[in-house]
């Protein structure tokens, strides 16, 4: 693992995985400063979820650092950008800084390339549960395109976009190994797929 300084964008309900992208609209002055700083240096921003309320809010222990691959600077100072993840990180400590945005020291996690594939049974189980979940939620999905995704893109893509609560998304990010994450995904889709007609909100605490 390699330790480095990372400028962070804490955002509840949004996680990023290595190899995937997330679009962001940046409008708060402190995060506009974060983007300006990143563009002037290494184009890197760390996405991480806050644990709860507070100012500043406490952070979860793990996030993902991404690189700005597309940016549109608007006339009023806002930004539209696309961030592509390249490494998960574990927070070591928060740094005492004078910038408007927060910075941490974190260690980058080297992923095990030997655990980036599912067995045919695991893949079939995940796709089957994903179809059930999508149908229950009323989503329209191009399943032919889904079938062409590699295992890593399929698992992490579902984990990133699924409408789970912050705790569930964090658990997926922290799951080590593709098989472990896929198993957790199946469990979460089954859990969040249970909708009470009187209360459609299902949360995992």
XYZ file of C-alpha atoms in Angstrom:
205
model
C 0.000 0.000 0.000
C 1.180 3.520 -0.866
C 0.403 6.547 1.335
C -0.374 9.899 -0.256
C -2.140 13.205 0.334
C -5.635 13.320 -1.184
C -8.036 16.249 -1.510
C -11.517 14.941 -0.819
C -15.113 15.559 -1.827
C -17.365 14.079 0.908
C -20.746 13.194 -0.581
C -23.421 10.971 0.949
C -24.822 8.204 -1.233
C -22.184 8.494 -3.948
C -19.390 5.949 -4.277
C -16.814 5.461 -6.986
C -15.016 2.287 -8.020
C -11.731 1.867 -9.887
C -12.354 1.806 -13.624
C -15.795 3.428 -13.407
C -16.894 7.016 -13.906
C -19.212 9.383 -12.067
C -20.527 12.752 -13.356
C -20.434 15.631 -10.863
C -21.899 19.123 -10.847
C -19.740 21.350 -8.639
C -21.325 24.550 -7.335
C -20.239 25.122 -3.708
C -17.308 27.600 -3.471
C -15.106 25.214 -1.446
C -15.506 22.435 -4.001
C -15.027 24.816 -6.896
C -11.710 25.620 -5.213
C -11.063 21.867 -4.927
C -11.561 21.379 -8.680
C -9.397 24.398 -9.545
C -6.622 23.052 -7.331
C -6.904 19.548 -8.781
C -6.771 20.849 -12.347
C -3.633 22.827 -11.541
C -1.908 19.804 -9.980
C -2.728 16.153 -10.727
C -6.463 16.219 -11.653
C -7.166 13.881 -8.712
C -10.096 14.034 -6.253
C -10.986 11.532 -3.548
C -14.650 10.575 -3.237
C -15.678 9.525 0.268
C -18.924 9.389 2.234
C -19.456 11.329 5.472
C -20.608 9.206 8.402
C -23.351 11.597 9.415
C -24.128 15.216 10.316
C -21.696 17.651 11.854
C -19.412 20.369 10.572
C -17.167 19.017 9.429
C -18.783 15.570 9.403
C -16.768 12.497 10.338
C -15.677 10.362 7.399
C -15.950 6.693 6.617
C -12.629 4.857 6.604
C -12.558 4.073 2.882
C -13.134 5.950 -0.354
C -11.923 5.947 -3.950
C -9.638 8.431 -5.654
C -10.457 9.414 -9.197
C -8.955 11.431 -12.014
C -10.823 14.210 -13.816
C -11.174 12.964 -17.393
C -13.612 15.604 -18.654
C -14.426 19.064 -17.331
C -16.640 21.960 -18.380
C -16.010 25.284 -16.656
C -19.182 27.381 -16.613
C -19.233 31.178 -16.780
C -20.467 31.550 -13.193
C -17.610 29.486 -11.716
C -19.419 26.153 -11.503
C -18.067 22.977 -13.063
C -19.492 19.917 -14.762
C -16.970 17.118 -14.686
C -16.482 13.400 -15.042
C -14.335 11.595 -12.494
C -12.860 8.174 -13.292
C -11.857 6.031 -10.340
C -8.452 4.389 -10.269
C -7.810 3.221 -6.668
C -9.639 2.657 -3.412
C -8.009 4.247 -0.393
C -8.062 3.851 3.379
C -7.927 7.012 5.495
C -4.930 7.248 7.819
C -5.587 10.730 9.217
C -7.105 14.061 8.307
C -4.588 16.813 7.643
C -4.589 20.278 9.189
C -4.821 22.519 6.140
C -5.645 26.121 5.270
C -7.607 25.234 2.099
C -11.388 25.541 2.055
C -11.617 21.848 1.139
C -10.528 18.942 3.320
C -7.410 16.867 2.762
C -6.368 13.511 4.154
C -3.394 11.216 4.252
C -4.482 7.844 2.933
C -3.014 4.609 1.717
C -3.949 3.418 -1.746
C -5.127 -0.179 -1.901
C -3.589 -2.484 -4.480
C -6.342 -4.701 -5.859
C -5.715 -8.413 -6.258
C -5.932 -9.128 -9.988
C -6.467 -12.827 -9.243
C -9.850 -12.025 -7.658
C -11.433 -10.031 -10.474
C -13.543 -12.773 -12.047
C -16.681 -14.701 -11.100
C -17.476 -18.328 -11.729
C -20.207 -19.013 -14.279
C -22.588 -19.915 -11.424
C -21.816 -16.686 -9.539
C -22.260 -14.615 -12.686
C -25.598 -16.251 -13.494
C -26.852 -15.757 -9.939
C -25.931 -12.058 -9.982
C -27.535 -11.409 -13.365
C -30.693 -13.263 -12.325
C -31.048 -11.271 -9.104
C -30.266 -8.017 -10.921
C -33.093 -8.693 -13.393
C -35.529 -9.428 -10.562
C -34.496 -6.262 -8.743
C -34.702 -4.081 -11.865
C -38.132 -5.438 -12.753
C -39.392 -4.867 -9.210
C -38.119 -1.271 -9.313
C -39.596 -0.640 -12.754
C -36.225 -0.027 -14.408
C -35.708 -0.457 -18.143
C -32.373 -2.215 -18.767
C -30.594 -3.289 -21.948
C -29.755 -6.804 -20.762
C -27.931 -7.675 -23.991
C -25.431 -4.904 -23.231
C -25.212 -6.026 -19.614
C -24.353 -9.560 -20.722
C -21.361 -8.209 -22.655
C -19.818 -6.512 -19.597
C -16.807 -8.119 -17.968
C -17.341 -9.353 -14.393
C -15.579 -6.401 -12.765
C -17.597 -3.805 -14.670
C -20.845 -5.656 -13.976
C -20.347 -6.030 -10.226
C -18.920 -2.573 -9.600
C -21.368 -0.924 -11.983
C -24.385 -2.323 -10.145
C -22.805 -1.451 -6.797
C -22.212 2.139 -7.894
C -25.654 2.919 -9.338
C -28.016 0.766 -7.247
C -30.438 2.836 -5.114
C -29.191 1.523 -1.767
C -28.679 3.619 1.349
C -25.310 5.075 2.357
C -24.437 2.226 4.735
C -25.068 -0.426 2.089
C -23.063 1.449 -0.533
C -20.182 1.805 1.895
C -20.262 -1.918 2.662
C -19.985 -2.651 -1.060
C -17.034 -0.299 -1.449
C -15.231 -1.889 1.492
C -15.863 -5.482 0.344
C -12.556 -7.044 -0.693
C -12.593 -9.219 -3.786
C -15.107 -9.416 -6.589
C -16.750 -12.609 -5.357
C -17.341 -11.138 -1.891
C -18.801 -7.961 -3.411
C -21.030 -9.924 -5.781
C -22.367 -12.062 -2.919
C -23.122 -8.930 -0.906
C -24.821 -7.356 -3.928
C -27.174 -10.313 -4.265
C -28.057 -10.088 -0.562
C -28.642 -6.337 -0.773
C -30.848 -6.586 -3.868
C -32.923 -9.196 -2.070
C -33.096 -7.020 1.052
C -33.917 -3.738 -0.701
C -36.263 -5.535 -3.070
C -38.644 -6.138 -0.183
C -40.973 -3.148 -0.314
C -43.792 -2.631 2.125
C -46.793 -1.125 0.401
C -47.287 1.237 3.354
C -43.631 2.291 3.536
C -41.586 1.982 0.343
C -38.408 3.105 2.095
C -36.116 0.269 3.126
C -32.902 1.125 4.901
C -29.940 -0.868 6.089
C -28.510 0.312 9.394
